[in-house]
XYZ file of C-alpha atoms in Angstrom:
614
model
C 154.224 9.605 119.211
C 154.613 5.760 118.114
C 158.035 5.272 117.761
C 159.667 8.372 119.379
C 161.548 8.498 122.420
C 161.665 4.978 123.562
C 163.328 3.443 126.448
C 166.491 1.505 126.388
C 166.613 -1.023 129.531
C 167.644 0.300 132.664
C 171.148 -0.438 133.140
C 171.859 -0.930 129.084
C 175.594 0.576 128.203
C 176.350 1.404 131.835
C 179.114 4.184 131.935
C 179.398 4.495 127.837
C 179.049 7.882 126.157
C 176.601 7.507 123.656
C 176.713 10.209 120.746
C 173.630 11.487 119.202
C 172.899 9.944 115.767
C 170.574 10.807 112.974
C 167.546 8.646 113.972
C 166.960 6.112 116.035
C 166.529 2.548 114.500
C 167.601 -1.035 115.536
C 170.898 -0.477 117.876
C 170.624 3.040 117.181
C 170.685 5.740 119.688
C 167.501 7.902 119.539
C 168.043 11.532 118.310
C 169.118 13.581 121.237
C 170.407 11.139 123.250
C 173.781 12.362 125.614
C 176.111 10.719 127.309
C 174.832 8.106 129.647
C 177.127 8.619 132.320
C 175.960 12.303 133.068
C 173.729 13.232 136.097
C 170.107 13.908 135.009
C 168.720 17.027 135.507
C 165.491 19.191 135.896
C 162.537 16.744 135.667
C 165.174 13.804 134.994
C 167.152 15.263 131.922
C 170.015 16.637 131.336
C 171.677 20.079 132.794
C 171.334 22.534 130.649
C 174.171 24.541 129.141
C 175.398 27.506 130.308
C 175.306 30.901 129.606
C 173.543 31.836 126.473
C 170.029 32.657 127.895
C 168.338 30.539 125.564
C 165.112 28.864 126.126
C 164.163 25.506 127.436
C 163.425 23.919 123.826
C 167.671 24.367 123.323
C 168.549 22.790 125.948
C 169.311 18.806 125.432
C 166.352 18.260 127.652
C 164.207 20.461 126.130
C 165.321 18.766 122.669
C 164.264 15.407 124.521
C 160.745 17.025 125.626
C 160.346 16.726 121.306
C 161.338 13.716 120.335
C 161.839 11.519 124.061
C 158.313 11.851 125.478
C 154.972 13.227 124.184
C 154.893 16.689 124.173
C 152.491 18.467 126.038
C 150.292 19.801 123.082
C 150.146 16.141 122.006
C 148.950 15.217 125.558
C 146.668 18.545 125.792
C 145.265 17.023 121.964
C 144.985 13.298 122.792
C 143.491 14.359 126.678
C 140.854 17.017 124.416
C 139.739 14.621 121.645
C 139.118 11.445 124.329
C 137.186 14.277 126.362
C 135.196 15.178 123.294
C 134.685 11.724 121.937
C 133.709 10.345 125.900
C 131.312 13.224 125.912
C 129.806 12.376 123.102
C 129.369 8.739 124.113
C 128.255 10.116 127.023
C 125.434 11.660 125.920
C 124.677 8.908 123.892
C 124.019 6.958 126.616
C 121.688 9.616 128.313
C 119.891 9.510 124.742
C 120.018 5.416 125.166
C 118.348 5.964 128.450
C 115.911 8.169 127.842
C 114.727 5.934 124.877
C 114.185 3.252 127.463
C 112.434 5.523 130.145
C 109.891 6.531 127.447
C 109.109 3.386 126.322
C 109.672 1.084 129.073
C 109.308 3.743 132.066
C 110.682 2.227 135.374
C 109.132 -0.417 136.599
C 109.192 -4.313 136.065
C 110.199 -4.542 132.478
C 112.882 -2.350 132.904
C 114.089 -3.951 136.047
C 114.268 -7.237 134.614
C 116.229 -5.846 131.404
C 118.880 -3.904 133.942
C 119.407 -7.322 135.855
C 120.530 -9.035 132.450
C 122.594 -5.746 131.993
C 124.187 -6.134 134.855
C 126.696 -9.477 133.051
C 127.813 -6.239 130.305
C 128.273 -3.707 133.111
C 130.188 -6.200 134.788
C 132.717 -7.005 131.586
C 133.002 -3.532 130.526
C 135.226 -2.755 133.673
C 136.650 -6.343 133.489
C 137.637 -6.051 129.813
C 137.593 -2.626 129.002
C 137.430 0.045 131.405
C 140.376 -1.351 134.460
C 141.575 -5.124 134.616
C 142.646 -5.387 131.066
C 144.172 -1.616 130.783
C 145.953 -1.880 133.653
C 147.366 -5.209 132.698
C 147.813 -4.642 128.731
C 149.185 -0.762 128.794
C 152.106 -1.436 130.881
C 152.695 -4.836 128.912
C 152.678 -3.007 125.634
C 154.817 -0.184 127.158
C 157.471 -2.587 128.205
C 157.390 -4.083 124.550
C 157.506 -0.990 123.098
C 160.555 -0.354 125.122
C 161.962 -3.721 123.892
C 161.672 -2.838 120.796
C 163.490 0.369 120.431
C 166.809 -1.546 121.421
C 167.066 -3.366 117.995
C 166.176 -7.217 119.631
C 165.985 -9.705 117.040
C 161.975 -10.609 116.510
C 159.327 -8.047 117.204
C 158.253 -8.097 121.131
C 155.333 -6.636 120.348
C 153.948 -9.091 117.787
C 155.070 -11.201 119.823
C 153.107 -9.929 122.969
C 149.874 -10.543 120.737
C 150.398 -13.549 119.355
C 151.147 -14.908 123.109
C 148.023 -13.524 124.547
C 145.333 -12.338 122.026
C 144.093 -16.080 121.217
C 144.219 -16.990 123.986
C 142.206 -14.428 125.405
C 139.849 -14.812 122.493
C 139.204 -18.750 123.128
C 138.865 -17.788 126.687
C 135.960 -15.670 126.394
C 134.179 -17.605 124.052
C 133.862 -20.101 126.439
C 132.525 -17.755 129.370
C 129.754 -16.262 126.903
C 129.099 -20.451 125.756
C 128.544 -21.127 129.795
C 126.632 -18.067 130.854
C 124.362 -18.859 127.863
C 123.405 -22.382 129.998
C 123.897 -21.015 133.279
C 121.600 -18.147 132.610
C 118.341 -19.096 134.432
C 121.000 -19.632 138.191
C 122.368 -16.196 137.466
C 119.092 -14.581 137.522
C 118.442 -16.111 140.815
C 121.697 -15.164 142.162
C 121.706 -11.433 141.194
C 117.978 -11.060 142.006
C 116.301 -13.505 143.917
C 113.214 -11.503 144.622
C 112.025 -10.072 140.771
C 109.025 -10.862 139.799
C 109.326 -12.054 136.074
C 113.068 -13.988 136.037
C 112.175 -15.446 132.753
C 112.255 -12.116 130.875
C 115.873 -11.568 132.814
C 117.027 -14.800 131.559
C 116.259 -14.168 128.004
C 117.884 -10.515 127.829
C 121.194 -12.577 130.211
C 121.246 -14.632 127.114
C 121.265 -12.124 124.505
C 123.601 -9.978 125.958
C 126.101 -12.931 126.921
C 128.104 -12.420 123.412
C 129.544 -9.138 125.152
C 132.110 -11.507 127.030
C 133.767 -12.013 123.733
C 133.556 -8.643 121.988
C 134.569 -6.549 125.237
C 137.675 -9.109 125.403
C 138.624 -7.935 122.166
C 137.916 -4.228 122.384
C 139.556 -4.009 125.837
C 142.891 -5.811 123.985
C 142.699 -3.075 120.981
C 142.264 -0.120 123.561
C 144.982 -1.363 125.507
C 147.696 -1.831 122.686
C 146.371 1.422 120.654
C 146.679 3.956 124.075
C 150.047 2.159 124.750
C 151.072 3.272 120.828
C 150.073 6.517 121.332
C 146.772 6.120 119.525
C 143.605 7.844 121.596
C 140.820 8.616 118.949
C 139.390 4.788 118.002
C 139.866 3.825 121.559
C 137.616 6.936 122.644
C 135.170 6.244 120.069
C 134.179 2.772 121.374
C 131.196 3.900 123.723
C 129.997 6.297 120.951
C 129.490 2.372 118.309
C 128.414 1.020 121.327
C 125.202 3.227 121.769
C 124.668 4.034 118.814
C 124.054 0.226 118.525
C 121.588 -0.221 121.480
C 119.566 2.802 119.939
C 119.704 1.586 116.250
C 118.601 -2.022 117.581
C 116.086 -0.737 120.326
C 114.166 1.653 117.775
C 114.073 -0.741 115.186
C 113.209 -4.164 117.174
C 110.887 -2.650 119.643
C 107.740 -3.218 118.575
C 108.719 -7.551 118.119
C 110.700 -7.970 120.679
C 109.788 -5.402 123.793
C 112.873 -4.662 126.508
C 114.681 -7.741 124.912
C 115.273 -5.105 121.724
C 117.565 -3.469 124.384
C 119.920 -6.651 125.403
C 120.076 -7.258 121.515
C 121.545 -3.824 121.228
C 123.900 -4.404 123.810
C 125.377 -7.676 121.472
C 125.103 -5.364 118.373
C 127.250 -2.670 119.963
C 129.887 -4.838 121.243
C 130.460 -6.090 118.069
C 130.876 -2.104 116.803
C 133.244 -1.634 119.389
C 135.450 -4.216 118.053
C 135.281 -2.645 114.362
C 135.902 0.572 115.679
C 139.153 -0.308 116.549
C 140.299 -3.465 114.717
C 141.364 -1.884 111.410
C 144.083 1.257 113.313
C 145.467 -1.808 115.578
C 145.978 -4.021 112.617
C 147.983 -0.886 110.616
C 149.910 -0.153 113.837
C 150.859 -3.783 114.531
C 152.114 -3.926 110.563
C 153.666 -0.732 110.317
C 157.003 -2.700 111.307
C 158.261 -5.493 109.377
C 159.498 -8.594 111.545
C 163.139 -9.757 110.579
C 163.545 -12.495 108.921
C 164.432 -14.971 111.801
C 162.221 -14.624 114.975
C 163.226 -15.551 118.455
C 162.694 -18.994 119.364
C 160.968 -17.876 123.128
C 157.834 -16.424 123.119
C 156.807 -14.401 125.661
C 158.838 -11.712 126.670
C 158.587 -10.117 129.852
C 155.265 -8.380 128.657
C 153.746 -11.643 127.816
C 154.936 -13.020 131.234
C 152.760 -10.176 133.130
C 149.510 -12.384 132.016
C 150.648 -15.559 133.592
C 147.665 -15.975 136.721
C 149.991 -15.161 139.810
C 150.577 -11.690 137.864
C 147.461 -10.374 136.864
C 145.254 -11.683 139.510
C 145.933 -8.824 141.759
C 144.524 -6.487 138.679
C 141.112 -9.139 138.104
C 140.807 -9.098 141.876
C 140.618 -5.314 142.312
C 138.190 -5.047 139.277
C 136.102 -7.765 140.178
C 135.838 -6.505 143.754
C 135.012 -2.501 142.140
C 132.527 -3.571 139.641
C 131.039 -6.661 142.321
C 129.327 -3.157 143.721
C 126.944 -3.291 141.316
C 125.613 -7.267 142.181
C 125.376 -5.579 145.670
C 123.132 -2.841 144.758
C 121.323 -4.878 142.836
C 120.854 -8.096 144.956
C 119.730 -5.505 147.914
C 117.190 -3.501 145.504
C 115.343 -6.667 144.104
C 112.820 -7.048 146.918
C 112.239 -3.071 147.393
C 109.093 -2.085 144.873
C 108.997 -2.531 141.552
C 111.332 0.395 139.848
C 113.859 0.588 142.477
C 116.525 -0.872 140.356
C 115.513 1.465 137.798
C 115.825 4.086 139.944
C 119.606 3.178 141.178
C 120.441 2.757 137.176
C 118.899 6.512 136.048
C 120.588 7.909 138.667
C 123.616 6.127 138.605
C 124.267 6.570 135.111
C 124.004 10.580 135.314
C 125.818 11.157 138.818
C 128.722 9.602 137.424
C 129.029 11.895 134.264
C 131.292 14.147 135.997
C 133.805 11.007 137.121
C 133.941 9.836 133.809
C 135.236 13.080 131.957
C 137.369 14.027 135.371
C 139.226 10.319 134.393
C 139.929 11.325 130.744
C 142.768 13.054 131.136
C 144.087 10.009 133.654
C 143.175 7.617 130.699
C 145.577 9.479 127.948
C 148.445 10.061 130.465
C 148.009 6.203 131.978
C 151.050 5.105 128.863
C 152.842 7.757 130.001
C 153.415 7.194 133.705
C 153.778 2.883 132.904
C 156.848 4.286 130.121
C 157.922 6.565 132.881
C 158.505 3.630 135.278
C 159.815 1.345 132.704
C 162.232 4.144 131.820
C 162.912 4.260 135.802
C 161.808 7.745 135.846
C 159.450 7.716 138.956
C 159.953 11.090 139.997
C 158.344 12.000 136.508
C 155.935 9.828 137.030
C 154.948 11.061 140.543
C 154.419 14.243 139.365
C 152.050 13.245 136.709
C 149.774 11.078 138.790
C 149.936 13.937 141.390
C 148.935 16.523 138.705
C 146.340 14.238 137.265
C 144.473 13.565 140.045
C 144.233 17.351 141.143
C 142.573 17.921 137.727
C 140.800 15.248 137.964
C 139.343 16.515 141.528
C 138.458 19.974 140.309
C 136.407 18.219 137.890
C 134.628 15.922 139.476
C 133.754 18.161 142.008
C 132.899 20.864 139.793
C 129.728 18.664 138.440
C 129.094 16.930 141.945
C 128.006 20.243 143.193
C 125.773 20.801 139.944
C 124.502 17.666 140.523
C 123.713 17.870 144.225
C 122.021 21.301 143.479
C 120.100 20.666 140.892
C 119.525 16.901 140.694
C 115.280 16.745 140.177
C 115.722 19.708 137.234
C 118.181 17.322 135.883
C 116.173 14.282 135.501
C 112.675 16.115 135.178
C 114.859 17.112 131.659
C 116.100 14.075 130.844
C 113.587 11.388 131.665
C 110.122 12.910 132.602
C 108.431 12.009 129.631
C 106.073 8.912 128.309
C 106.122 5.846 131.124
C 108.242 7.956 133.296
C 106.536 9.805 135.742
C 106.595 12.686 138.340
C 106.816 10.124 140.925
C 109.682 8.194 139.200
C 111.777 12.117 138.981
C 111.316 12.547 142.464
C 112.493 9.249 143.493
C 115.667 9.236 140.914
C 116.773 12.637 141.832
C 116.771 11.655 145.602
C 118.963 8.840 144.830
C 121.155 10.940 142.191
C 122.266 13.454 145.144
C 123.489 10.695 147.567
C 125.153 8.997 144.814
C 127.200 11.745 143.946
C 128.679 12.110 147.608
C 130.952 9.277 146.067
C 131.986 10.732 143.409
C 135.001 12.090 144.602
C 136.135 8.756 146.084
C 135.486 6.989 142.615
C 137.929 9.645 140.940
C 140.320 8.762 143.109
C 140.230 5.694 143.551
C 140.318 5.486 139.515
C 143.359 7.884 139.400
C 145.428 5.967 142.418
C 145.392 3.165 141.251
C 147.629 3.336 137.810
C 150.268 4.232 140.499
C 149.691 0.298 142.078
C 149.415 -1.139 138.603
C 151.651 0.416 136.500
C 154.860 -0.736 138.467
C 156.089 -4.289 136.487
C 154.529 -6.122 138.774
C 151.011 -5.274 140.402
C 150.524 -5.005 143.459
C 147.691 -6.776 146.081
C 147.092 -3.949 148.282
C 144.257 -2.000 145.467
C 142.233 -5.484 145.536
C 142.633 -4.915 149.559
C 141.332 -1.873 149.710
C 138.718 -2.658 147.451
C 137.568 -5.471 149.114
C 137.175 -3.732 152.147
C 135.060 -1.047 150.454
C 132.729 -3.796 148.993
C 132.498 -5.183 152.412
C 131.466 -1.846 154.085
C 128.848 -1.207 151.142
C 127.636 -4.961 151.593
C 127.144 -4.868 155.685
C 125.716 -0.568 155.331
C 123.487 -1.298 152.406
C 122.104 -4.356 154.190
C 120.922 -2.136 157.628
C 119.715 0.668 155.544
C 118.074 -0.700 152.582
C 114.971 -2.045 154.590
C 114.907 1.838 155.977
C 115.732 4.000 153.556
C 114.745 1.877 150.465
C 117.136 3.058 147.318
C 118.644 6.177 148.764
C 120.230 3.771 151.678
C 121.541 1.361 148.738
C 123.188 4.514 147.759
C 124.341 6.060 150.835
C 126.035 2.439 151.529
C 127.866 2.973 148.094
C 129.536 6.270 148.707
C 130.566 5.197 151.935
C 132.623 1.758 150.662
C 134.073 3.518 147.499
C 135.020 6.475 149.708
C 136.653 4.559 151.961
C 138.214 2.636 149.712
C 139.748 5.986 148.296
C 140.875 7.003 151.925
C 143.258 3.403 151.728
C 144.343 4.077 148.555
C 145.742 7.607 149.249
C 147.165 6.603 152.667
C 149.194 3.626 151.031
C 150.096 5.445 147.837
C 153.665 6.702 149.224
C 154.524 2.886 150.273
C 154.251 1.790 146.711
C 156.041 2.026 143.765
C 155.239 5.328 142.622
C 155.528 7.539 145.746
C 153.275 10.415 145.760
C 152.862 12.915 148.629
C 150.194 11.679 150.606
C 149.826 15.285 152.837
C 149.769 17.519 150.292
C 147.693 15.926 147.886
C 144.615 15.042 150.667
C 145.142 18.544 151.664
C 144.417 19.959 148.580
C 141.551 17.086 148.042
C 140.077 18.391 151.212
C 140.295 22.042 150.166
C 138.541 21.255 147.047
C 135.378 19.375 148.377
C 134.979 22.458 151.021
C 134.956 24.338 147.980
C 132.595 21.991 146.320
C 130.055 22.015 149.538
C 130.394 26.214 149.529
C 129.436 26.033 145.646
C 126.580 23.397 146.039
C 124.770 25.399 149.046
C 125.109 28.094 146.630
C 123.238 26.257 143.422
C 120.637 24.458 145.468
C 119.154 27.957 146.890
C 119.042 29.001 143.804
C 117.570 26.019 142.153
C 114.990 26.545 144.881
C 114.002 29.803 143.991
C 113.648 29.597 140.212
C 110.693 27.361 138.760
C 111.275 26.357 135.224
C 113.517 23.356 135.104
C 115.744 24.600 132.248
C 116.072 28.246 133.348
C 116.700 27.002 137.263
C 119.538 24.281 136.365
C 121.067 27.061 134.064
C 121.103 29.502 136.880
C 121.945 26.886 139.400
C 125.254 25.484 137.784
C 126.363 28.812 136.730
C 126.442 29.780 140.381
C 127.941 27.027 141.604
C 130.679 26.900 139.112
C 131.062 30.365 140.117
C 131.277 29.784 143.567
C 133.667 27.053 143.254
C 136.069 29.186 141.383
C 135.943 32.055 143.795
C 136.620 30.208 146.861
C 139.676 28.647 145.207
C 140.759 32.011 144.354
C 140.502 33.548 147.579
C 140.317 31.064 150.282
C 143.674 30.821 152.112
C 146.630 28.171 150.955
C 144.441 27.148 148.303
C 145.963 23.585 146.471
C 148.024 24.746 143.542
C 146.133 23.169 140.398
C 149.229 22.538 138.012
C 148.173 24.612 134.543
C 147.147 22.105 132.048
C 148.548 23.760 128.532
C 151.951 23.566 127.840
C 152.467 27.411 127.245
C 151.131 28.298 130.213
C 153.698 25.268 131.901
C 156.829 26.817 130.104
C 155.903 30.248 131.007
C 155.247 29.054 134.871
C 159.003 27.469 134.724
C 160.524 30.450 132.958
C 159.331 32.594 136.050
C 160.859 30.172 138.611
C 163.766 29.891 137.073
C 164.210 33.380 136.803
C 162.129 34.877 139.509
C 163.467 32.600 142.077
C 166.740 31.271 143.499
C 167.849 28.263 142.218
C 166.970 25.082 144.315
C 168.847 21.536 143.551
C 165.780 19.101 145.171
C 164.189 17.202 142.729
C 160.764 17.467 143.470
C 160.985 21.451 142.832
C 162.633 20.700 139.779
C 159.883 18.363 138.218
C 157.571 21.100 139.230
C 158.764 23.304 137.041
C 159.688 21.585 134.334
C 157.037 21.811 131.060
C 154.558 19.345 130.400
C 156.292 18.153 127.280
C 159.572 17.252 129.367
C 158.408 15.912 132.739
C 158.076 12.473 131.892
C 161.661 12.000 129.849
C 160.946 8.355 127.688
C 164.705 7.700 126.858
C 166.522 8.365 129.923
């Protein structure tokens, strides 16, 4: 992956046959490079030869699916061990939470911890999760890209050097003020809780995850943008196994504040996780002897203000849901933020493994569109977000069906009572109306950012969203306590999603806005078919266990079937490339041949529909 197939600049040699050559190297051609004056074929490569009948992997494009652009059992691999790995940090987390509904239950304590949580929650999708991906992986790509045409200096060393301390110094001196500024925050974020001095104190502890999210966001960004998916994946797996490890061991001193002390030990894991792989990537390639006397190159340039404040503003808009909720939910009853966080943190399970596959092929659609390939890239964001769909919506019906079996498993033990169960699983099931809208929203917008320069109409959107949450949560909050908090949530993020998809084809990666939110819709009338289905039977079956067992099989089952057999179902692109290749051998053979491009990409495999060196 690192060092295969990369991009020379658009334009480079215009007209000039370029011969293959053994290896690719400074001014070197990559192996199976053609001429650059010939018209690109299927999926952007080049036409195959005639007659022979031989297979795809003979053709020059097929040769480029090898070494141009990830294949798609590297893909398939990197898309299966982040899915493991996130599942596993996952579950973690349900393991961190259930630690601190047994021994802090849902009420006060609790509530004052999650307000001082509310700064990491905050920076993880600041640092981590969207602002610095979408800014870094596209930066890196384009260095990457540099790179492979033989410059003098190293663009990407030069990328870090330009930005890392920077970045560090930074952050040091937001977690330095929100240490001082701790006791105004409090008020802020929750003017009406009843013990703002234990907030402060876990605000405080907890403000050293500025710094080490910084970093760990930077290493994520630069190792997905090499091609390397199993430290970044591990990061929420350190993470919680630091709160746990700090919580069970400082509990009995220190109460909830045992919990924000975790959070500043597992930031600091996160960073360690990763440090060492980016280190060995970033050395694996000697700098000549005389560097460049600029620094920054045009990656470097993308984190000058005017460039990524587009990116900050959409992520500070997406995550500024959370102050919302929380600001709303202060002065409801003690356990109502509690409440939102439980339920929350489970109904979004499904979004986060529906994204993983999104996350590993994010480096491929920004080297797509620094390659100029955005008909390549179109069909991967298309492809990814259909996935992503059947997913999400897949585990929003399991949720919606069987949401108090779920949490009577998970939580309903020590300080957390019946009462709490009922209360969390009422909020769990409106919460996951939105769960389609999150996916989207999370898999729309690398088409806005991944262009080279990002775009204001995301932040837009998302502003509007927050608005809509802000002016519905205020009306229903005093009526419907936390369950209107998250009603008012699914409707901003939804509608945020609805913007997103009806702007997509005006951007720089135009996807099909008809079909796509046809086949969307198709799949949540599937989803509402298949969660009718699970809640009946989770309402006839009385064991918790034995009812959600019985209640997600049938609504799995249910989802499946109506895909099957409901009319113009949305065609879910297969996943594995065998099954891709043997879906393009049939067209190709089965059908007559068509010359429009989108048909083409369609059916070209995995492994070759994102060609890296055209």
């Amino acid at each position: 992956m690192p060092g295969a197939g990369r991009p020379p600049a658009d334009g480079a040699y215009p007209g000039r046959v370029r011969r293959p050559q053994a290896g690719g190297g400074p001014g070197g051609v990559p192996a199976g490079a053609e001429s650059a004056a010939e018209p690109p074929g299927p999926a952007g490569g080049r036409p195959a030869r005639q007659g022979g009948g031989g297979s795809s992997a003979d053709t020059p494009a097929g040769r480029r699916g090898r070494a141009g652009s990830p294949s798609g059992r590297v893909l398939a691999w990197a898309a299966g061990v982040t899915a493991g790995l996130t599942a596993v940090g996952a579950g973690l987390g349900l393991v961190r939470d259930q630690i601190l509904a047994h021994f802090f239950g849902a009420g006060a304590e609790t509530d004052a911890f999650l307000v001082a949580w509310t700064v990491p929650e905050f920076a993880s999708t600041l640092l981590i999760e969207d602002a610095m991906a979408l800014i870094l992986v596209p930066a890196f790509s384009r260095a990457l890209a540099r790179r492979s045409e033989g410059r003098r200096g190293d663009p990407v060393r030069t990328l870090v050097r330009s930005t890392l301390p920077r970045l560090a110094l930074a952050t040091s001196a937001l977690a330095g003020l929100l240490v001082l500024a701790a006791p105004l925050i409090v008020a802020t974020l929750a003017p009406g809780l009843p013990d703002p001095r234990l907030a402060v104190d876990c605000t405080r502890l907890t403000a050293t995850c500025l710094l080490t999210f910084a970093l760990t966001g930077y290493c994520s960004a630069a190792l997905r943008a090499h091609g390397s998916f199993l430290p970044p994946a591990a990061i929420y797996v350190a993470y919680n196994i630091g709160i746990i490890g700090t919580i069970v061991v400082l509990r009995e001193p220190l109460g909830v504040r045992s919990a924000a002390a975790g959070v500043a030990v597992g930031g600091v894991l996160m960073v360690l996780v990763q440090a060492p792989f980016l280190v060995r990537r970033l050395r694996r390639r000697p700098a000549p002897e005389e560097e460049p006397a600029t620094t920054p190159t045009g990656g470097g340039r993308l984190l000058v203000l005017g460039l990524i404040a587009p990116v900050i503003a959409f992520a500070l808009s997406r995550q500024s849901q959370i102050l919302v909720e929380r600001f709303l939910a202060s002065p409801l009853p003690a356990g109502a933020i509690s409440h939102l966080n439980y339920a929350q943190k489970v109904a979004q399970m499904p979004m986060i493994l529906s994204l993983m596959l999104c996350t590993v092929s994010f480096p491929v659609v920004a080297r797509a569109m620094a390659a100029g390939d955005t008909e390549g890239a179109r069909f991967r964001v298309e492809r990814d977000l259909l996935l992503a769909a059947v997913v999400v919506l897949t585990g929003t019906s399991i949720v919606i069906a069987a949401a108090p079996q779920i949490v009577e498993l998970l939580f309903q033990r020590g300080a957390f009572d019946r009462a709490d169960t009922e209360a969390t699983a009422a909020v769990m099931r409106v919460y996951a109306l939105g769960l389609l809208g999150q996916t989207t929203v999370g898999a729309l917008v690398r088409c806005y950012f991944s262009a080279a320069r990002p775009l204001w109409y995301p932040a837009a959107a998302m502003a509007a969203g927050l608005a809509t949450t802000a002016v519905a949560g205020v009306l229903a909050a005093p009526l419907w306590g936390a369950v209107g908090i998250a009603a008012a949530n699914a409707l901003g993020i939804t509608l945020t999603a609805v913007m997103l998809l009806l702007g997509a084809h005006r951007q720089s990666i135009p996807v099909r806005v008809r079909p796509l939110g046809e086949g969307l819709l198709r799949l949540a009338t599937a989803a509402a078919w298949a969660t009718a289905a699970g809640w009946l039977c989770s309402l006839l079956i009385r064991p918790a266990l034995l009812s959600l067992a019985v209640a997600g099989l049938v609504a799995v089952s249910v989802f499946l079937l109506f895909l099957a057999c409901a009319a113009r179902a949305p065609d879910i692109p297969p996943l594995t490339p065998t099954a891709s290749r043997r879906l393009a051998h049939a067209r190709c053979h089965g059908a007559p041949h068509r010359h429009d491009s989108s048909s083409a990409v369609e059916a070209a495999p995995v492994g070759g529909d994102v060609p890296l060196d055209r």
